[in-house]
PDB file of C-alpha atoms in Angstrom:
ATOM      1  CA  MET A   1     122.331  94.227  79.024  1.00 42.00           C
ATOM      2  CA  SER A   2     125.080  91.626  78.896  1.00 42.00           C
ATOM      3  CA  THR A   3     124.914  88.495  76.799  1.00 40.00           C
ATOM      4  CA  GLY A   4     127.350  86.245  78.175  1.00 41.00           C
ATOM      5  CA  GLN A   5     126.390  83.252  79.926  1.00 41.00           C
ATOM      6  CA  GLY A   6     128.692  83.182  82.879  1.00 42.00           C
ATOM      7  CA  ASP A   7     127.009  81.843  86.004  1.00 43.00           C
ATOM      8  CA  GLY A   8     123.721  84.025  85.483  1.00 41.00           C
ATOM      9  CA  GLU A   9     123.883  85.722  88.765  1.00 45.00           C
ATOM     10  CA  ALA A  10     123.308  89.315  89.266  1.00 42.00           C
ATOM     11  CA  GLY A  11     125.876  90.263  92.092  1.00 41.00           C
ATOM     12  CA  GLY A  12     126.223  93.771  92.093  1.00 43.00           C
ATOM     13  CA  ARG A  13     125.496  94.475  88.350  1.00 59.00           C
ATOM     14  CA  GLY A  14     121.665  94.247  88.478  1.00 78.00           C
ATOM     15  CA  VAL A  15     119.452  92.325  86.215  1.00 85.00           C
ATOM     16  CA  ASP A  16     120.637  91.717  82.680  1.00 88.00           C
ATOM     17  CA  VAL A  17     119.470  89.386  79.584  1.00 89.00           C
ATOM     18  CA  ARG A  18     120.510  86.006  81.307  1.00 92.00           C
ATOM     19  CA  HIS A  19     118.240  86.562  84.159  1.00 94.00           C
ATOM     20  CA  LEU A  20     115.236  86.915  81.938  1.00 91.00           C
ATOM     21  CA  ARG A  21     116.347  83.985  79.815  1.00 91.00           C
ATOM     22  CA  ALA A  22     116.550  81.782  82.727  1.00 92.00           C
ATOM     23  CA  PHE A  23     113.076  82.798  83.971  1.00 91.00           C
ATOM     24  CA  LEU A  24     111.620  82.252  80.479  1.00 88.00           C
ATOM     25  CA  ALA A  25     113.269  78.790  80.296  1.00 87.00           C
ATOM     26  CA  ILE A  26     111.614  77.838  83.722  1.00 89.00           C
ATOM     27  CA  ALA A  27     108.413  79.406  82.702  1.00 85.00           C
ATOM     28  CA  ASP A  28     108.453  77.294  79.461  1.00 81.00           C
ATOM     29  CA  GLU A  29     109.671  74.098  80.872  1.00 80.00           C
ATOM     30  CA  GLY A  30     107.711  74.092  84.443  1.00 82.00           C
ATOM     31  CA  SER A  31     111.003  72.735  86.076  1.00 85.00           C
ATOM     32  CA  VAL A  32     114.445  74.032  86.980  1.00 89.00           C
ATOM     33  CA  THR A  33     116.083  70.971  86.169  1.00 88.00           C
ATOM     34  CA  ARG A  34     114.874  71.073  82.415  1.00 86.00           C
ATOM     35  CA  ALA A  35     115.151  74.739  82.112  1.00 88.00           C
ATOM     36  CA  ALA A  36     118.852  74.182  83.156  1.00 89.00           C
ATOM     37  CA  ALA A  37     119.289  71.479  80.533  1.00 88.00           C
ATOM     38  CA  ARG A  38     117.766  73.749  77.980  1.00 83.00           C
ATOM     39  CA  LEU A  39     120.191  76.586  78.790  1.00 88.00           C
ATOM     40  CA  ARG A  40     123.304  74.354  79.320  1.00 89.00           C
ATOM     41  CA  LEU A  41     123.824  75.370  82.857  1.00 90.00           C
ATOM     42  CA  SER A  42     123.788  73.740  86.115  1.00 91.00           C
ATOM     43  CA  GLN A  43     120.657  73.446  88.084  1.00 91.00           C
ATOM     44  CA  PRO A  44     122.174  75.450  91.050  1.00 92.00           C
ATOM     45  CA  VAL A  45     123.142  78.433  88.606  1.00 93.00           C
ATOM     46  CA  VAL A  46     119.595  78.455  87.403  1.00 92.00           C
ATOM     47  CA  SER A  47     117.973  78.468  90.696  1.00 92.00           C
ATOM     48  CA  ARG A  48     120.378  81.399  92.051  1.00 93.00           C
ATOM     49  CA  THR A  49     119.452  83.312  88.966  1.00 94.00           C
ATOM     50  CA  LEU A  50     115.809  83.106  89.362  1.00 94.00           C
ATOM     51  CA  ALA A  51     116.363  84.016  93.103  1.00 93.00           C
ATOM     52  CA  SER A  52     118.374  86.945  92.158  1.00 93.00           C
ATOM     53  CA  LEU A  53     115.862  88.092  89.747  1.00 93.00           C
ATOM     54  CA  GLU A  54     113.300  87.859  92.213  1.00 92.00           C
ATOM     55  CA  LYS A  55     115.015  89.563  94.951  1.00 92.00           C
ATOM     56  CA  HIS A  56     115.823  92.626  92.575  1.00 92.00           C
ATOM     57  CA  LEU A  57     111.896  92.828  91.488  1.00 92.00           C
ATOM     58  CA  GLY A  58     110.808  92.421  95.084  1.00 93.00           C
ATOM     59  CA  VAL A  59     108.253  89.717  94.078  1.00 94.00           C
ATOM     60  CA  ARG A  60     108.036  85.893  93.951  1.00 93.00           C
ATOM     61  CA  LEU A  61     107.626  84.753  90.213  1.00 93.00           C
ATOM     62  CA  VAL A  62     107.425  81.153  90.522  1.00 92.00           C
ATOM     63  CA  ASP A  63     105.358  79.076  92.876  1.00 89.00           C
ATOM     64  CA  ARG A  64     107.735  76.329  94.378  1.00 81.00           C
ATOM     65  CA  SER A  65     105.211  74.695  96.641  1.00 72.00           C
ATOM     66  CA  THR A  66     104.736  71.778  94.102  1.00 61.00           C
ATOM     67  CA  HIS A  67     106.731  69.479  92.207  1.00 63.00           C
ATOM     68  CA  HIS A  68     105.744  70.943  88.929  1.00 68.00           C
ATOM     69  CA  LEU A  69     106.804  74.643  89.217  1.00 81.00           C
ATOM     70  CA  ALA A  70     104.009  77.124  88.198  1.00 86.00           C
ATOM     71  CA  LEU A  71     104.095  81.157  87.849  1.00 89.00           C
ATOM     72  CA  THR A  72     102.559  83.121  90.398  1.00 90.00           C
ATOM     73  CA  ALA A  73     100.126  86.018  89.257  1.00 88.00           C
ATOM     74  CA  GLU A  74     103.199  88.280  89.220  1.00 91.00           C
ATOM     75  CA  GLY A  75     105.111  85.751  87.302  1.00 89.00           C
ATOM     76  CA  VAL A  76     102.448  85.449  84.486  1.00 87.00           C
ATOM     77  CA  LEU A  77     102.299  89.273  84.176  1.00 86.00           C
ATOM     78  CA  PHE A  78     106.227  89.530  83.958  1.00 89.00           C
ATOM     79  CA  ARG A  79     106.504  86.753  81.427  1.00 85.00           C
ATOM     80  CA  ASP A  80     105.139  88.660  78.745  1.00 80.00           C
ATOM     81  CA  LYS A  81     107.516  91.654  79.435  1.00 83.00           C
ATOM     82  CA  ALA A  82     110.492  89.488  79.859  1.00 85.00           C
ATOM     83  CA  ALA A  83     109.635  87.846  76.512  1.00 81.00           C
ATOM     84  CA  ALA A  84     109.177  91.270  74.865  1.00 77.00           C
ATOM     85  CA  ALA A  85     112.193  92.468  76.486  1.00 82.00           C
ATOM     86  CA  VAL A  86     114.556  89.425  75.202  1.00 80.00           C
ATOM     87  CA  GLY A  87     112.776  89.538  71.676  1.00 71.00           C
ATOM     88  CA  ALA A  88     113.741  93.227  71.330  1.00 71.00           C
ATOM     89  CA  PHE A  89     117.293  92.593  72.612  1.00 77.00           C
ATOM     90  CA  ASP A  90     117.761  89.536  70.166  1.00 70.00           C
ATOM     91  CA  GLU A  91     116.427  91.560  67.120  1.00 63.00           C
ATOM     92  CA  ALA A  92     118.745  94.601  68.232  1.00 67.00           C
ATOM     93  CA  VAL A  93     121.994  92.544  68.399  1.00 68.00           C
ATOM     94  CA  ASP A  94     121.364  89.812  65.704  1.00 59.00           C
ATOM     95  CA  SER A  95     118.957  91.232  63.131  1.00 50.00           C
ATOM     96  CA  GLY A  96     120.437  89.081  60.492  1.00 46.00           C
ATOM     97  CA  ARG A  97     119.460  85.669  62.212  1.00 42.00           C
ATOM     98  CA  LEU A  98     116.469  86.729  64.301  1.00 44.00           C
ATOM     99  CA  ARG A  99     115.705  84.031  66.880  1.00 52.00           C
ATOM    100  CA  HIS A 100     112.291  82.521  66.155  1.00 68.00           C
ATOM    101  CA  TRP A 101     109.837  83.345  69.043  1.00 78.00           C
ATOM    102  CA  PRO A 102     107.111  80.994  68.676  1.00 87.00           C
ATOM    103  CA  LEU A 103     103.530  82.258  69.126  1.00 92.00           C
ATOM    104  CA  ARG A 104     101.788  79.585  71.507  1.00 92.00           C
ATOM    105  CA  LEU A 105      98.128  79.250  70.829  1.00 97.00           C
ATOM    106  CA  GLY A 106      96.162  77.179  73.543  1.00 96.00           C
ATOM    107  CA  HIS A 107      92.801  75.233  73.433  1.00 97.00           C
ATOM    108  CA  ALA A 108      91.285  72.598  75.517  1.00 94.00           C
ATOM    109  CA  TRP A 109      89.311  70.842  72.814  1.00 93.00           C
ATOM    110  CA  SER A 110      88.362  71.468  69.117  1.00 96.00           C
ATOM    111  CA  ALA A 111      91.064  74.202  68.647  1.00 96.00           C
ATOM    112  CA  PHE A 112      89.671  76.559  65.661  1.00 96.00           C
ATOM    113  CA  GLY A 113      87.093  73.925  64.485  1.00 95.00           C
ATOM    114  CA  PRO A 114      86.756  73.838  60.588  1.00 95.00           C
ATOM    115  CA  TYR A 115      89.196  77.032  60.450  1.00 96.00           C
ATOM    116  CA  THR A 116      92.232  75.290  62.308  1.00 97.00           C
ATOM    117  CA  THR A 117      94.025  73.712  59.130  1.00 96.00           C
ATOM    118  CA  PRO A 118      93.647  76.963  57.014  1.00 96.00           C
ATOM    119  CA  LEU A 119      94.702  79.107  60.007  1.00 97.00           C
ATOM    120  CA  LEU A 120      97.820  77.105  60.657  1.00 97.00           C
ATOM    121  CA  ARG A 121      98.641  76.773  56.839  1.00 97.00           C
ATOM    122  CA  THR A 122      98.064  80.640  56.019  1.00 97.00           C
ATOM    123  CA  TRP A 123      99.889  81.605  59.091  1.00 97.00           C
ATOM    124  CA  GLN A 124     103.105  79.553  58.130  1.00 95.00           C
ATOM    125  CA  GLN A 125     103.050  80.977  54.555  1.00 96.00           C
ATOM    126  CA  ARG A 126     102.814  84.673  55.690  1.00 95.00           C
ATOM    127  CA  HIS A 127     104.913  84.626  58.885  1.00 93.00           C
ATOM    128  CA  PRO A 128     107.610  82.025  58.445  1.00 91.00           C
ATOM    129  CA  LEU A 129     109.871  83.177  61.045  1.00 87.00           C
ATOM    130  CA  THR A 130     107.279  83.124  63.764  1.00 91.00           C
ATOM    131  CA  PRO A 131     106.017  79.523  64.249  1.00 92.00           C
ATOM    132  CA  LEU A 132     102.305  79.265  65.491  1.00 95.00           C
ATOM    133  CA  GLU A 133     102.375  76.382  67.912  1.00 94.00           C
ATOM    134  CA  LEU A 134      99.201  74.922  68.702  1.00 96.00           C
ATOM    135  CA  ARG A 135      98.980  73.506  72.298  1.00 95.00           C
ATOM    136  CA  ARG A 136      95.862  71.297  73.970  1.00 95.00           C
ATOM    137  CA  ILE A 137      95.967  72.120  77.446  1.00 92.00           C
ATOM    138  CA  ASP A 138      93.012  70.544  79.781  1.00 91.00           C
ATOM    139  CA  ASP A 139      92.157  73.988  81.482  1.00 89.00           C
ATOM    140  CA  ARG A 140      89.212  76.127  81.321  1.00 90.00           C
ATOM    141  CA  THR A 141      91.377  78.787  79.784  1.00 92.00           C
ATOM    142  CA  ALA A 142      93.884  76.394  77.934  1.00 93.00           C
ATOM    143  CA  GLY A 143      96.700  77.587  80.022  1.00 89.00           C
ATOM    144  CA  LEU A 144      96.547  81.348  79.315  1.00 89.00           C
ATOM    145  CA  THR A 145      95.888  82.303  82.792  1.00 84.00           C
ATOM    146  CA  ARG A 146      98.886  80.179  84.046  1.00 80.00           C
ATOM    147  CA  GLY A 147     101.083  81.784  81.560  1.00 80.00           C
ATOM    148  CA  GLU A 148     101.533  78.616  79.348  1.00 84.00           C
ATOM    149  CA  VAL A 149     100.269  80.112  75.906  1.00 90.00           C
ATOM    150  CA  ASP A 150     100.311  83.662  74.508  1.00 91.00           C
ATOM    151  CA  ALA A 151      96.664  83.447  73.417  1.00 96.00           C
ATOM    152  CA  ALA A 152      93.865  80.839  73.634  1.00 97.00           C
ATOM    153  CA  LEU A 153      90.970  79.534  71.712  1.00 98.00           C
ATOM    154  CA  LEU A 154      88.119  79.287  74.021  1.00 97.00           C
ATOM    155  CA  ARG A 155      84.203  78.116  73.864  1.00 96.00           C
ATOM    156  CA  GLY A 156      81.555  79.577  75.978  1.00 92.00           C
ATOM    157  CA  PRO A 157      81.500  82.362  78.246  1.00 88.00           C
ATOM    158  CA  VAL A 158      84.946  83.071  80.181  1.00 87.00           C
ATOM    159  CA  ASP A 159      84.968  85.120  83.224  1.00 83.00           C
ATOM    160  CA  ALA A 160      88.614  84.655  84.296  1.00 83.00           C
ATOM    161  CA  PRO A 161      89.939  88.119  85.641  1.00 82.00           C
ATOM    162  CA  GLY A 162      92.661  89.785  83.412  1.00 85.00           C
ATOM    163  CA  LEU A 163      91.603  88.289  80.149  1.00 90.00           C
ATOM    164  CA  VAL A 164      90.460  90.224  77.113  1.00 92.00           C
ATOM    165  CA  THR A 165      88.214  88.024  74.601  1.00 95.00           C
ATOM    166  CA  GLU A 166      86.895  88.576  71.182  1.00 94.00           C
ATOM    167  CA  LEU A 167      84.169  86.551  69.546  1.00 96.00           C
ATOM    168  CA  LEU A 168      85.114  85.052  66.276  1.00 96.00           C
ATOM    169  CA  PHE A 169      82.193  82.715  65.351  1.00 96.00           C
ATOM    170  CA  THR A 170      79.353  80.730  67.022  1.00 96.00           C
ATOM    171  CA  GLU A 171      78.854  77.042  66.438  1.00 96.00           C
ATOM    172  CA  ASP A 172      75.742  74.917  66.936  1.00 96.00           C
ATOM    173  CA  ARG A 173      75.685  72.315  69.713  1.00 97.00           C
ATOM    174  CA  VAL A 174      75.427  68.694  69.268  1.00 98.00           C
ATOM    175  CA  ALA A 175      74.456  65.612  71.458  1.00 98.00           C
ATOM    176  CA  ALA A 176      76.966  62.965  71.657  1.00 98.00           C
ATOM    177  CA  VAL A 177      75.569  59.609  72.343  1.00 98.00           C
ATOM    178  CA  ALA A 178      76.843  55.868  72.057  1.00 98.00           C
ATOM    179  CA  ALA A 179      76.644  54.719  68.681  1.00 97.00           C
ATOM    180  CA  ASP A 180      75.216  51.659  69.503  1.00 97.00           C
ATOM    181  CA  GLY A 181      72.367  53.142  71.619  1.00 95.00           C
ATOM    182  CA  PRO A 182      68.688  54.068  71.066  1.00 95.00           C
ATOM    183  CA  LEU A 183      69.419  57.527  70.794  1.00 96.00           C
ATOM    184  CA  ALA A 184      71.811  57.235  67.688  1.00 96.00           C
ATOM    185  CA  ALA A 185      68.855  55.999  65.863  1.00 95.00           C
ATOM    186  CA  GLY A 186      67.428  59.727  65.559  1.00 89.00           C
ATOM    187  CA  ARG A 187      68.540  62.222  62.909  1.00 94.00           C
ATOM    188  CA  SER A 188      68.330  64.689  65.638  1.00 96.00           C
ATOM    189  CA  LEU A 189      67.776  65.091  69.126  1.00 97.00           C
ATOM    190  CA  SER A 190      66.468  67.619  71.868  1.00 96.00           C
ATOM    191  CA  LEU A 191      67.616  68.529  75.472  1.00 96.00           C
ATOM    192  CA  ALA A 192      64.477  66.705  76.661  1.00 96.00           C
ATOM    193  CA  ASP A 193      65.704  63.598  74.799  1.00 95.00           C
ATOM    194  CA  LEU A 194      68.872  63.590  76.827  1.00 95.00           C
ATOM    195  CA  ALA A 195      67.312  64.337  80.229  1.00 93.00           C
ATOM    196  CA  GLY A 196      66.366  60.589  80.551  1.00 90.00           C
ATOM    197  CA  GLU A 197      70.153  59.809  80.353  1.00 89.00           C
ATOM    198  CA  ALA A 198      73.159  60.235  82.683  1.00 96.00           C
ATOM    199  CA  VAL A 199      74.894  63.270  81.477  1.00 97.00           C
ATOM    200  CA  VAL A 200      78.870  63.086  80.956  1.00 98.00           C
ATOM    201  CA  LEU A 201      80.142  66.490  81.870  1.00 97.00           C
ATOM    202  CA  ASN A 202      83.881  67.692  81.569  1.00 96.00           C
ATOM    203  CA  THR A 203      84.024  69.762  84.596  1.00 93.00           C
ATOM    204  CA  VAL A 204      87.834  71.037  83.970  1.00 91.00           C
ATOM    205  CA  SER A 205      87.610  72.434  80.615  1.00 91.00           C
ATOM    206  CA  GLY A 206      84.250  71.694  79.014  1.00 92.00           C
ATOM    207  CA  THR A 207      81.419  74.182  78.910  1.00 92.00           C
ATOM    208  CA  THR A 208      78.319  72.080  79.517  1.00 95.00           C
ATOM    209  CA  THR A 209      76.584  72.318  82.907  1.00 95.00           C
ATOM    210  CA  LEU A 210      73.001  71.447  84.140  1.00 95.00           C
ATOM    211  CA  ASP A 211      72.059  74.730  83.660  1.00 95.00           C
ATOM    212  CA  LEU A 212      71.704  74.116  80.219  1.00 96.00           C
ATOM    213  CA  TRP A 213      68.431  72.263  80.856  1.00 96.00           C
ATOM    214  CA  PRO A 214      65.328  73.958  82.145  1.00 94.00           C
ATOM    215  CA  PRO A 215      65.124  73.729  86.129  1.00 92.00           C
ATOM    216  CA  HIS A 216      62.276  71.225  86.103  1.00 91.00           C
ATOM    217  CA  ALA A 217      63.657  69.181  83.358  1.00 93.00           C
ATOM    218  CA  ARG A 218      67.368  68.461  84.285  1.00 94.00           C
ATOM    219  CA  PRO A 219      68.992  65.022  83.864  1.00 94.00           C
ATOM    220  CA  ALA A 220      68.819  62.997  87.223  1.00 87.00           C
ATOM    221  CA  ALA A 221      72.326  61.802  87.093  1.00 95.00           C
ATOM    222  CA  THR A 222      75.921  63.071  85.981  1.00 96.00           C
ATOM    223  CA  VAL A 223      79.224  61.310  85.335  1.00 97.00           C
ATOM    224  CA  THR A 224      82.220  63.696  85.680  1.00 96.00           C
ATOM    225  CA  VAL A 225      85.442  63.553  83.683  1.00 96.00           C
ATOM    226  CA  ALA A 226      88.585  65.843  83.290  1.00 92.00           C
ATOM    227  CA  ASN A 227      89.360  65.995  79.607  1.00 93.00           C
ATOM    228  CA  THR A 228      87.721  65.374  76.113  1.00 95.00           C
ATOM    229  CA  ASP A 229      89.270  61.916  75.630  1.00 96.00           C
ATOM    230  CA  ASP A 230      87.883  60.733  79.020  1.00 97.00           C
ATOM    231  CA  TRP A 231      84.439  62.149  77.784  1.00 97.00           C
ATOM    232  CA  LEU A 232      84.429  60.507  74.689  1.00 98.00           C
ATOM    233  CA  THR A 233      85.288  57.306  76.254  1.00 98.00           C
ATOM    234  CA  ALA A 234      82.716  57.381  78.759  1.00 98.00           C
ATOM    235  CA  ILE A 235      80.091  58.084  76.128  1.00 98.00           C
ATOM    236  CA  ALA A 236      81.079  55.107  73.814  1.00 98.00           C
ATOM    237  CA  ALA A 237      80.960  52.959  77.039  1.00 98.00           C
ATOM    238  CA  GLY A 238      77.230  53.841  77.369  1.00 96.00           C
ATOM    239  CA  ARG A 239      77.730  55.749  80.783  1.00 97.00           C
ATOM    240  CA  GLY A 240      75.741  58.616  79.400  1.00 97.00           C
ATOM    241  CA  ALA A 241      75.132  61.229  76.846  1.00 97.00           C
ATOM    242  CA  GLY A 242      76.980  64.539  76.245  1.00 97.00           C
ATOM    243  CA  VAL A 243      76.512  67.958  74.691  1.00 97.00           C
ATOM    244  CA  SER A 244      79.391  69.818  72.785  1.00 97.00           C
ATOM    245  CA  GLY A 245      79.910  72.106  70.039  1.00 96.00           C
ATOM    246  CA  ALA A 246      79.724  71.067  66.271  1.00 96.00           C
ATOM    247  CA  SER A 247      83.461  71.233  65.900  1.00 96.00           C
ATOM    248  CA  THR A 248      83.960  68.426  68.223  1.00 96.00           C
ATOM    249  CA  ALA A 249      82.397  65.841  65.675  1.00 95.00           C
ATOM    250  CA  ASP A 250      84.979  66.723  63.139  1.00 94.00           C
ATOM    251  CA  MET A 251      88.124  67.429  65.378  1.00 95.00           C
ATOM    252  CA  HIS A 252      87.359  64.302  67.944  1.00 96.00           C
ATOM    253  CA  PRO A 253      85.849  61.554  65.881  1.00 95.00           C
ATOM    254  CA  HIS A 254      85.273  58.357  67.992  1.00 97.00           C
ATOM    255  CA  ALA A 255      84.009  55.125  66.505  1.00 97.00           C
ATOM    256  CA  GLY A 256      82.018  54.545  69.527  1.00 98.00           C
ATOM    257  CA  VAL A 257      80.244  57.963  69.568  1.00 98.00           C
ATOM    258  CA  ALA A 258      77.616  59.205  67.251  1.00 98.00           C
ATOM    259  CA  PHE A 259      76.965  63.141  66.959  1.00 98.00           C
ATOM    260  CA  ARG A 260      73.684  64.383  66.331  1.00 98.00           C
ATOM    261  CA  PRO A 261      72.341  68.042  65.913  1.00 97.00           C
ATOM    262  CA  LEU A 262      70.713  69.266  69.248  1.00 96.00           C
ATOM    263  CA  ASP A 263      67.637  71.303  67.912  1.00 94.00           C
ATOM    264  CA  ASP A 264      66.797  73.242  71.301  1.00 95.00           C
ATOM    265  CA  ALA A 265      70.071  74.205  72.500  1.00 96.00           C
ATOM    266  CA  PRO A 266      71.595  77.795  72.222  1.00 96.00           C
ATOM    267  CA  PRO A 267      74.819  78.048  69.849  1.00 96.00           C
ATOM    268  CA  LEU A 268      78.200  77.871  71.393  1.00 96.00           C
ATOM    269  CA  PRO A 269      80.520  81.056  71.162  1.00 96.00           C
ATOM    270  CA  VAL A 270      84.054  80.620  70.053  1.00 97.00           C
ATOM    271  CA  LEU A 271      86.360  83.217  71.351  1.00 97.00           C
ATOM    272  CA  LEU A 272      90.002  84.387  70.868  1.00 97.00           C
ATOM    273  CA  ALA A 273      91.479  85.184  74.321  1.00 96.00           C
ATOM    274  CA  ARG A 274      94.576  87.020  75.368  1.00 93.00           C
ATOM    275  CA  ARG A 275      95.929  88.411  78.775  1.00 88.00           C
ATOM    276  CA  ASP A 276      95.244  92.269  79.220  1.00 85.00           C
ATOM    277  CA  GLY A 277      98.603  93.764  78.967  1.00 78.00           C
ATOM    278  CA  PRO A 278     101.821  93.518  76.921  1.00 75.00           C
ATOM    279  CA  GLY A 279     102.147  90.245  74.961  1.00 80.00           C
ATOM    280  CA  HIS A 280     103.576  88.767  72.140  1.00 86.00           C
ATOM    281  CA  PRO A 281     104.087  91.115  69.299  1.00 85.00           C
ATOM    282  CA  ALA A 282     102.457  88.829  66.598  1.00 90.00           C
ATOM    283  CA  LEU A 283      99.291  88.814  68.477  1.00 93.00           C
ATOM    284  CA  PRO A 284      97.425  91.561  66.481  1.00 92.00           C
ATOM    285  CA  ARG A 285      98.327  89.504  63.362  1.00 94.00           C
ATOM    286  CA  LEU A 286      96.778  86.653  64.843  1.00 96.00           C
ATOM    287  CA  VAL A 287      93.726  88.303  65.665  1.00 95.00           C
ATOM    288  CA  SER A 288      93.481  89.854  61.937  1.00 96.00           C
ATOM    289  CA  LEU A 289      94.079  86.148  60.272  1.00 97.00           C
ATOM    290  CA  ALA A 290      91.586  84.530  62.480  1.00 97.00           C
ATOM    291  CA  ARG A 291      89.069  87.172  61.547  1.00 96.00           C
ATOM    292  CA  GLU A 292      90.064  87.050  57.805  1.00 96.00           C
ATOM    293  CA  ILE A 293      89.700  83.044  57.680  1.00 96.00           C
ATOM    294  CA  VAL A 294      86.435  83.078  59.490  1.00 95.00           C
ATOM    295  CA  GLY A 295      85.203  85.866  56.926  1.00 92.00           C
ATOM    296  CA  ARG A 296      86.181  83.797  54.020  1.00 86.00           C
ATOM    297  CA  SER A 297      83.245  81.273  54.866  1.00 75.00           C
ATOM    298  CA  ARG A 298      80.676  83.606  56.127  1.00 63.00           C
ATOM    299  CA  PRO A 299      77.914  85.291  53.981  1.00 53.00           C
TER     300      PRO A 299
END
């Protein structure tokens, strides 16, 4: 493989590391323009480099049908392979000054709950050359299926194809109600207590649906939102009540929202998910550390 910048085109020489770097920059930035700026190349050169790589592979890696570029299914699979190849190349030719290849950990809300800070601090102490980047992405798989992260902390059942999940712990569910409303007066609540209210549902990244209630006792009205911030705002405004995991109370406090234990709701599983296939080489260490930190606090 060649390491020079050149114009990034394959010509008759096949694919080299420049093509992989250009693809990875586009995948990370979601834009050819920003990828070109990051690589210090012109936009036409980066576009031709991507087209040359796709022609060589015989598949389309990037969906150009929208303003914000997105990886195709083939692009998501290829990203891990390309990143592994570039990482191995950099280590082989620059072992004294290894490039820091961040491990991107996604979450839609509440991250790792009470274990978030211990996880980040311990990782930094043990693996200073591999930054652990925590990214909040409002998506049911926190960007994992789109290739935006290497692993994700997810809550509730996950049925997206091509993912491998591991249960780390379960957390109790809580009711979220307006702090100045009548339901906030109780020390704990039940699903029946919420059935007389409209229920605020995060339909993009949340886990609560009307199926949480018995068919004969479901709330009559719902308010739908697209992220945790809007969910909290709607509840604080008295538009309805919500249900979430216990970590939400600590990770997303809001002056207008009171969280109360929900006595009769099933616990919420917290999962560590990754794509089924080659991935970031530090993933096994992340899984091991997550287990260790949870184990420290478990009887």
